[in-house]
Amino acid sequence: MGSERASNNVDDNYDEKSENGEDCDNHSLGSWKGSEIVFGSFPEDFSSVLQSRPAVVETASPRMRWADMAQEDEFDEEEEEEEEERDSSRKGFDASSMKTPEKPKLSRDQRENLRLINVKRKKDFICLERVKGKIVNVLDGLELHTGVFSAVEQKRIVDQVYQLQEKGRRGELKKRTFTAPHKWMRGKGRETIQFGCCYNYAPDRAGNPPGILQREEVDPLPHLFKVIIRKLIKWHVLPPTCVPDSCIVNIYDEGDCIPPHIDNHDFLRPFCTISFLSECDILFGSNLKVEGPGDFSGSYSIPLPVGSVLVLNGNGADVAKHCVPAVPTKRISITFRKMDESKRPVWFTPEPDLQGIEPLPLDLNRSGSTSRFSRLNNHNGTNQRGHGRRGGGNGYDSRGYYNPERSSEHNDSGDWPSSQRRVMPRPSRRNYG
């Protein structure tokens, strides 16, 4: 990734293996030929999510940077101002001529707890495939969390990414932190920013294998990114046993993509990716196929809403490959991962303010909180879609189980349901040829 030629060589090697049906990751577990695909869906008992941990009273640790604490306070202040503006616009009358009861002010902890119990967490993704002679749910371990980041937080994060991008273009970041390959063909050349470690997607010309380059130096995690990590742990998105210490920012232009792969095992599980600016689909399956530049087909597609967090663990991280087809518009994703201690760069030093983070206790004793939290976490409104010849959204019966007869029915237009067609670049996108 250091030079333009090296970056292009990495992309060449990456896609060359993808087009041959091989994973670019030499640790891949995810390609078995002749897989048989069956789909189903059933609701999952989310009571395990609700198991409250011992109440932890968090105080400002001296190890936490004041800049980070101020950053979190600024998030809250801007959210308060935004909420007040929405309230005043909803009133629709002259406030000076009519007195209204003043809205009770909530403390910061109360606001955070209210937002926490309103996070939607979907954990019942199902895609059954035949893997090494056994039928397995290749999506087991996937979680989609929505409502974690407010509009104010998303804007602040996106602005920070663009500032870092400009610093990278001006040469103000370390050489391997920022990479901007030449866009020599459709889907190629998305800009990336890496913090904590430099990761090599494929063997490079220096002979380095895929994985963490232990002697290449990059910039440490920015303050704001550590604020994000702390929130992911405190809000029960990632476990406190797997606090990320590295990340990669992908900056997509229209038509950019990520080919099928399984993340290298230099990184522990689980890891997560956060989506910004626009929604896109991520495709999963044990046998994803490259149909053309930026065009992939596979078993199961999940739309990633703006601000959502997708957590990959278990089969969803190690059996199913995943890819992002050519995006229809600009997009930013930030993937947070924890490095295997034996694979960390030689210069790496753990961040003091990322130690000892504990999840917030879930206040389930308030009237109605438990039932509401359970109802929200069993929300199945996320429009996940199955893709492939043998399954799809129209193949489910009233109980949520797969019905082969229903899956073979045509829709009213006489065409096959969209959930049974392979993912194609969206028509709104220009044809890059």
Coordinates of C-alpha atoms in Angstrom, one line a residue:
M1 CA 0.0 0.0 0.0
G2 CA 3.0 2.3 0.3
S3 CA 3.2 3.3 -3.4
E4 CA 0.8 3.5 -6.2
R5 CA 2.3 0.5 -8.0
A6 CA 2.3 -1.5 -4.8
S7 CA -1.3 -0.7 -4.2
N8 CA -2.4 -1.7 -7.7
N9 CA -0.4 -4.9 -7.3
V10 CA -2.3 -5.7 -4.1
D11 CA -5.6 -5.1 -5.9
D12 CA -4.5 -7.3 -8.8
N13 CA -3.6 -10.2 -6.5
Y14 CA -6.8 -9.7 -4.5
D15 CA -9.2 -9.8 -7.5
E16 CA -7.3 -12.4 -9.4
K17 CA -7.9 -14.9 -6.5
S18 CA -11.5 -13.7 -6.1
E19 CA -12.3 -14.3 -9.8
N20 CA -10.9 -17.8 -9.5
G21 CA -13.3 -18.5 -6.7
E22 CA -10.5 -18.5 -4.1
D23 CA -10.4 -16.4 -1.0
C24 CA -7.7 -13.7 -0.8
D25 CA -7.1 -14.6 2.8
N26 CA -4.8 -17.5 3.3
H27 CA -6.8 -18.3 6.5
S28 CA -10.1 -18.6 4.6
L29 CA -12.5 -21.3 5.8
G30 CA -15.2 -20.2 3.4
S31 CA -15.1 -21.9 0.0
W32 CA -16.7 -25.3 -0.6
K33 CA -17.9 -26.3 -4.0
G34 CA -21.2 -27.8 -4.7
S35 CA -22.8 -26.2 -1.7
E36 CA -26.6 -26.8 -1.3
I37 CA -28.5 -23.8 0.0
V38 CA -31.6 -23.8 2.1
F39 CA -33.1 -20.8 3.8
G40 CA -35.2 -20.2 6.9
S41 CA -35.8 -17.7 9.6
F42 CA -37.1 -17.9 13.1
P43 CA -37.3 -15.4 16.0
E44 CA -34.6 -15.7 18.6
D45 CA -35.0 -15.4 22.4
F46 CA -33.1 -12.2 23.2
S47 CA -33.3 -12.8 27.0
S48 CA -29.5 -13.4 27.0
V49 CA -29.0 -9.9 25.8
L50 CA -30.8 -8.6 28.8
Q51 CA -28.7 -10.3 31.4
S52 CA -27.6 -7.3 33.4
R53 CA -24.1 -7.1 34.6
P54 CA -23.3 -6.0 38.2
A55 CA -23.9 -2.3 38.4
V56 CA -20.8 -0.4 37.6
V57 CA -20.4 3.2 38.7
E58 CA -18.2 4.8 36.2
T59 CA -16.0 7.7 37.2
A60 CA -13.6 9.8 35.2
S61 CA -10.5 7.7 35.1
P62 CA -7.3 9.7 35.2
R63 CA -6.2 7.6 32.2
M64 CA -9.1 9.0 30.1
R65 CA -7.9 12.0 28.0
W66 CA -9.7 15.2 28.8
A67 CA -10.1 15.7 25.0
D68 CA -12.1 12.5 24.8
M69 CA -14.3 13.5 27.8
A70 CA -15.0 16.8 26.2
Q71 CA -15.8 15.1 22.9
E72 CA -18.5 13.0 24.6
D73 CA -19.9 16.1 26.4
E74 CA -20.1 17.9 23.0
F75 CA -22.1 15.1 21.5
D76 CA -24.6 15.5 24.3
E77 CA -24.8 19.2 24.1
E78 CA -25.4 19.2 20.3
E79 CA -28.0 16.5 20.7
E80 CA -29.8 18.7 23.3
E81 CA -29.8 21.7 21.0
E82 CA -31.1 19.6 18.1
E83 CA -33.9 18.1 20.3
E84 CA -34.9 21.6 21.4
E85 CA -35.1 22.8 17.8
R86 CA -37.3 19.8 16.9
D87 CA -39.6 20.5 19.8
S88 CA -40.0 24.1 19.0
S89 CA -40.7 23.3 15.3
R90 CA -43.4 20.8 16.3
K91 CA -45.3 23.2 18.5
G92 CA -46.6 25.2 15.5
F93 CA -47.7 28.3 17.4
D94 CA -46.4 31.5 18.9
A95 CA -44.7 30.4 22.2
S96 CA -44.7 34.0 23.4
S97 CA -48.5 34.2 23.4
M98 CA -49.1 30.9 25.1
K99 CA -47.4 29.3 28.1
T100 CA -46.7 25.6 27.9
P101 CA -45.4 23.3 30.6
E102 CA -41.7 23.1 30.5
K103 CA -40.3 19.8 29.4
P104 CA -38.6 17.9 32.3
K105 CA -34.8 17.9 31.9
L106 CA -33.2 14.5 31.9
S107 CA -29.7 14.0 33.2
R108 CA -27.0 12.8 30.9
D109 CA -27.2 9.3 32.4
Q110 CA -31.0 9.2 32.0
R111 CA -30.7 10.3 28.3
E112 CA -28.0 7.7 27.7
N113 CA -30.1 4.9 29.3
L114 CA -33.1 5.9 27.3
R115 CA -31.2 5.7 24.1
L116 CA -29.6 2.4 25.1
I117 CA -32.9 0.7 25.7
N118 CA -34.1 1.9 22.3
V119 CA -31.2 0.3 20.3
K120 CA -32.6 -2.4 17.9
R121 CA -30.5 -5.5 17.9
K122 CA -31.2 -8.2 15.3
K123 CA -29.5 -11.6 15.9
D124 CA -31.7 -14.1 14.1
F125 CA -30.0 -14.1 10.6
I126 CA -30.4 -17.6 9.0
C127 CA -28.9 -19.0 5.9
L128 CA -28.5 -22.8 5.8
E129 CA -25.9 -24.2 3.5
R130 CA -24.3 -27.5 3.1
V131 CA -20.7 -27.2 4.3
K132 CA -18.4 -30.2 4.2
G133 CA -21.4 -32.5 4.1
K134 CA -23.3 -30.8 7.0
I135 CA -26.1 -28.3 6.9
V136 CA -25.0 -25.3 9.0
N137 CA -26.3 -21.7 9.5
V138 CA -23.4 -19.8 7.9
L139 CA -24.7 -16.5 9.4
D140 CA -24.7 -17.7 13.0
G141 CA -22.9 -15.0 15.0
L142 CA -24.0 -12.0 12.9
E143 CA -25.6 -9.1 14.7
L144 CA -27.0 -5.8 13.3
H145 CA -27.4 -2.9 15.8
T146 CA -29.3 0.2 14.8
G147 CA -29.9 3.4 16.7
V148 CA -26.4 3.4 18.3
F149 CA -25.2 6.6 16.7
S150 CA -27.4 9.8 16.5
A151 CA -27.4 12.1 13.5
V152 CA -25.2 14.5 15.5
E153 CA -22.7 11.8 16.2
Q154 CA -22.7 10.6 12.6
K155 CA -22.0 14.1 11.3
R156 CA -19.1 14.6 13.7
I157 CA -17.6 11.2 12.7
V158 CA -18.0 11.9 9.0
D159 CA -16.5 15.3 9.3
Q160 CA -13.5 13.8 11.2
V161 CA -13.0 11.2 8.4
Y162 CA -12.9 13.9 5.8
Q163 CA -10.4 15.9 7.8
L164 CA -8.2 12.9 8.1
Q165 CA -8.6 12.2 4.4
E166 CA -7.3 15.8 3.6
K167 CA -4.4 15.3 6.0
G168 CA -3.5 12.1 4.2
R169 CA -3.7 13.7 0.8
R170 CA -1.4 16.5 2.1
G171 CA 1.1 14.0 3.4
E172 CA 0.5 14.9 7.0
L173 CA -0.2 11.2 8.1
K174 CA 2.4 8.4 8.2
K175 CA 3.1 6.9 4.9
R176 CA 1.2 3.6 5.5
T177 CA -1.7 5.2 7.3
F178 CA -3.3 6.7 4.2
T179 CA -3.6 4.9 0.9
A180 CA -5.2 6.4 -2.3
P181 CA -4.6 4.0 -5.2
H182 CA -5.1 5.1 -8.8
K183 CA -8.7 4.3 -10.0
W184 CA -7.6 2.3 -13.0
M185 CA -10.9 0.4 -13.4
R186 CA -14.4 0.3 -12.1
G187 CA -14.5 -0.7 -8.4
K188 CA -10.8 0.0 -7.9
G189 CA -9.0 2.6 -5.9
R190 CA -11.1 3.4 -2.8
E191 CA -9.1 5.4 -0.3
T192 CA -8.3 3.8 3.0
I193 CA -7.0 5.1 6.4
Q194 CA -5.6 2.6 8.9
F195 CA -4.9 3.2 12.5
G196 CA -3.2 0.9 15.0
C197 CA -1.7 -1.4 12.4
C198 CA -1.0 -1.7 8.7
Y199 CA -2.8 -4.6 7.1
N200 CA -1.9 -6.2 3.8
Y201 CA -4.9 -7.7 1.9
A202 CA -2.8 -9.9 -0.4
P203 CA 0.9 -10.8 -1.0
D204 CA 2.8 -7.7 -2.1
R205 CA 5.9 -7.3 -4.2
A206 CA 8.1 -7.4 -1.2
G207 CA 6.8 -10.9 -0.5
N208 CA 4.8 -10.0 2.6
P209 CA 1.9 -12.4 3.1
P210 CA -1.7 -11.2 3.8
G211 CA -2.0 -9.9 7.4
I212 CA -0.6 -7.4 9.8
L213 CA 2.7 -5.9 8.7
Q214 CA 4.5 -5.8 12.1
R215 CA 7.3 -3.5 11.1
E216 CA 5.2 -1.0 9.2
E217 CA 4.2 2.0 11.3
V218 CA 0.9 3.9 11.1
D219 CA -0.7 6.6 13.2
P220 CA -2.5 5.7 16.5
L221 CA -6.2 5.8 16.9
P222 CA -7.6 9.4 16.9
H223 CA -9.4 10.6 20.0
L224 CA -12.8 10.5 18.4
F225 CA -12.3 6.9 17.3
K226 CA -11.6 5.9 20.9
V227 CA -14.8 7.6 22.0
I228 CA -16.6 5.4 19.4
I229 CA -14.9 2.2 20.8
R230 CA -15.9 3.0 24.4
K231 CA -19.4 3.5 23.2
L232 CA -19.5 0.2 21.4
I233 CA -18.4 -1.6 24.6
K234 CA -20.6 0.4 27.0
W235 CA -23.7 0.0 24.8
H236 CA -23.4 -3.9 24.6
V237 CA -22.4 -3.9 20.9
L238 CA -19.0 -5.5 21.4
P239 CA -17.9 -7.5 24.5
P240 CA -15.4 -6.0 27.0
T241 CA -13.2 -9.0 26.4
C242 CA -12.6 -7.9 22.8
V243 CA -11.9 -4.1 22.9
P244 CA -10.7 -3.0 19.4
D245 CA -7.2 -1.6 19.2
S246 CA -7.1 -1.0 15.4
C247 CA -9.4 0.2 12.6
I248 CA -9.6 0.8 8.9
V249 CA -11.6 3.5 7.3
N250 CA -12.9 2.8 3.8
I251 CA -14.0 5.8 1.7
Y252 CA -16.1 4.7 -1.2
D253 CA -16.9 6.7 -4.3
E254 CA -19.8 5.7 -6.5
G255 CA -19.0 2.3 -8.1
D256 CA -16.4 1.2 -5.5
C257 CA -16.6 -2.3 -4.0
I258 CA -14.9 -4.8 -1.8
P259 CA -14.5 -8.3 -3.3
P260 CA -15.4 -11.6 -1.5
H261 CA -13.2 -12.4 1.5
I262 CA -12.9 -13.7 5.0
D263 CA -11.1 -11.3 7.5
N264 CA -7.6 -12.5 8.4
H265 CA -7.2 -14.3 11.7
D266 CA -4.5 -11.8 12.7
F267 CA -7.6 -10.1 14.1
L268 CA -9.7 -11.7 16.8
R269 CA -13.5 -12.2 16.7
P270 CA -15.9 -10.5 17.0
F271 CA -15.2 -7.4 15.0
C272 CA -17.6 -4.8 13.6
T273 CA -18.2 -2.3 10.8
I274 CA -20.1 1.0 11.0
S275 CA -21.8 2.5 8.0
F276 CA -22.1 6.2 7.2
L277 CA -23.5 8.5 4.5
S278 CA -25.6 6.0 2.5
E279 CA -27.1 2.6 2.8
C280 CA -25.6 -0.3 0.9
D281 CA -25.9 -4.1 0.8
I282 CA -23.4 -6.6 2.1
L283 CA -23.5 -10.0 0.6
F284 CA -22.8 -13.3 2.5
G285 CA -22.3 -16.9 1.5
S286 CA -19.9 -19.8 1.6
N287 CA -19.5 -19.6 -2.2
L288 CA -19.7 -16.0 -3.4
K289 CA -19.0 -15.5 -7.1
V290 CA -17.5 -12.6 -9.0
E291 CA -19.8 -12.0 -12.0
G292 CA -18.0 -8.9 -13.2
P293 CA -16.3 -5.7 -12.0
G294 CA -18.1 -4.8 -8.8
D295 CA -20.8 -7.4 -9.5
F296 CA -21.1 -10.4 -7.1
S297 CA -23.6 -13.1 -6.5
G298 CA -24.3 -15.2 -3.4
S299 CA -26.7 -16.6 -0.9
Y300 CA -27.8 -13.7 1.4
S301 CA -27.8 -10.0 1.3
I302 CA -28.2 -7.7 4.3
P303 CA -28.9 -3.9 3.8
L304 CA -26.7 -1.8 6.1
P305 CA -28.7 1.3 7.2
V306 CA -26.8 4.6 7.8
G307 CA -25.4 4.6 11.3
S308 CA -25.8 0.8 11.8
V309 CA -23.2 -1.5 13.3
L310 CA -22.7 -5.0 11.9
V311 CA -21.0 -7.4 14.3
L312 CA -19.2 -10.4 12.7
N313 CA -18.6 -13.5 14.8
G314 CA -18.8 -17.3 14.7
N315 CA -19.8 -18.7 11.3
G316 CA -20.7 -15.2 10.1
A317 CA -17.1 -14.3 10.3
D318 CA -15.3 -17.6 9.6
V319 CA -17.5 -19.7 7.4
A320 CA -19.4 -17.3 5.2
K321 CA -17.4 -14.9 3.0
H322 CA -18.7 -11.4 2.7
C323 CA -18.4 -8.6 0.1
V324 CA -19.8 -5.2 -0.8
P325 CA -21.0 -4.9 -4.4
A326 CA -20.4 -1.6 -6.2
V327 CA -22.0 1.1 -4.1
P328 CA -24.6 3.4 -5.8
T329 CA -23.3 6.6 -4.1
K330 CA -20.6 7.8 -1.7
R331 CA -20.2 5.8 1.5
I332 CA -17.9 5.6 4.5
S333 CA -17.3 2.5 6.6
I334 CA -15.2 2.1 9.7
T335 CA -14.2 -1.4 10.7
F336 CA -12.9 -1.9 14.3
R337 CA -10.9 -5.0 15.2
K338 CA -8.7 -6.3 18.0
M339 CA -5.3 -7.6 17.0
D340 CA -4.0 -11.0 18.1
E341 CA -1.4 -10.0 20.7
S342 CA 1.2 -12.2 18.9
K343 CA 0.6 -10.3 15.6
R344 CA 0.7 -6.7 17.0
P345 CA 3.3 -4.4 15.4
V346 CA 6.6 -4.2 17.2
W347 CA 6.1 -0.5 18.0
F348 CA 2.5 -1.0 19.3
T349 CA 1.6 0.3 22.7
P350 CA -1.9 -0.3 24.2
E351 CA -4.0 2.8 24.7
P352 CA -4.4 3.5 28.4
D353 CA -7.9 5.0 28.0
L354 CA -9.2 1.8 26.3
Q355 CA -8.5 -0.3 29.3
G356 CA -11.1 -1.5 31.9
I357 CA -14.2 -0.4 29.9
E358 CA -17.4 -2.0 31.2
P359 CA -20.8 -2.2 29.7
L360 CA -23.5 0.1 31.1
P361 CA -25.9 -1.7 33.5
L362 CA -29.3 -2.1 31.8
D363 CA -31.9 -0.4 33.9
L364 CA -34.7 -3.0 33.5
N365 CA -36.4 -2.3 36.8
R366 CA -38.2 0.7 35.6
S367 CA -41.9 0.2 34.7
G368 CA -42.2 -1.1 31.2
S369 CA -38.5 -1.1 30.4
T370 CA -38.0 -4.8 30.3
S371 CA -40.9 -5.5 28.0
R372 CA -40.0 -2.6 25.7
F373 CA -36.4 -3.5 25.5
S374 CA -37.3 -7.1 24.7
R375 CA -39.8 -6.0 22.1
L376 CA -37.3 -3.7 20.4
N377 CA -34.6 -6.3 20.4
N378 CA -36.9 -8.9 18.7
H379 CA -37.6 -6.3 16.0
N380 CA -37.5 -8.1 12.7
G381 CA -38.2 -5.1 10.5
T382 CA -34.7 -5.1 9.0
N383 CA -35.1 -5.9 5.4
Q384 CA -32.7 -8.8 5.1
R385 CA -32.9 -10.7 1.8
G386 CA -31.9 -14.1 0.7
H387 CA -30.3 -14.5 -2.7
G388 CA -29.8 -17.6 -4.8
R389 CA -31.8 -20.1 -6.9
R390 CA -33.2 -22.0 -3.9
G391 CA -34.4 -19.4 -1.5
G392 CA -35.5 -16.0 -0.7
G393 CA -37.8 -13.8 1.3
N394 CA -40.9 -15.2 -0.5
G395 CA -40.1 -18.7 0.6
Y396 CA -41.1 -18.3 4.2
D397 CA -44.3 -19.6 5.7
S398 CA -46.4 -17.8 8.4
R399 CA -44.1 -19.2 11.2
G400 CA -41.0 -17.9 9.5
Y401 CA -39.7 -21.3 8.3
Y402 CA -38.6 -22.0 4.7
N403 CA -41.1 -23.5 2.4
P404 CA -39.7 -24.7 -1.0
E405 CA -43.1 -24.6 -2.7
R406 CA -43.6 -21.0 -1.8
S407 CA -40.1 -20.0 -2.9
S408 CA -40.8 -21.4 -6.4
E409 CA -43.9 -19.2 -6.9
H410 CA -43.7 -16.2 -9.2
N411 CA -44.7 -12.8 -8.1
D412 CA -47.6 -10.8 -9.5
S413 CA -45.5 -9.4 -12.3
G414 CA -44.6 -12.9 -13.6
D415 CA -41.0 -12.3 -12.8
W416 CA -39.0 -14.1 -10.1
P417 CA -39.0 -12.3 -6.8
S418 CA -36.1 -9.8 -6.4
S419 CA -34.9 -11.8 -3.4
Q420 CA -34.0 -14.7 -5.7
R421 CA -31.9 -12.7 -8.2
R422 CA -28.2 -12.1 -7.7
V423 CA -27.2 -8.7 -6.5
M424 CA -26.6 -6.3 -9.4
P425 CA -25.2 -2.7 -9.3
R426 CA -28.2 -0.4 -8.7
P427 CA -29.6 1.2 -11.9
S428 CA -29.1 4.7 -10.5
R429 CA -25.3 4.3 -10.8
R430 CA -23.5 5.2 -14.0
N431 CA -22.2 2.3 -16.1
Y432 CA -18.4 2.4 -15.7
G433 CA -18.1 -0.2 -18.5

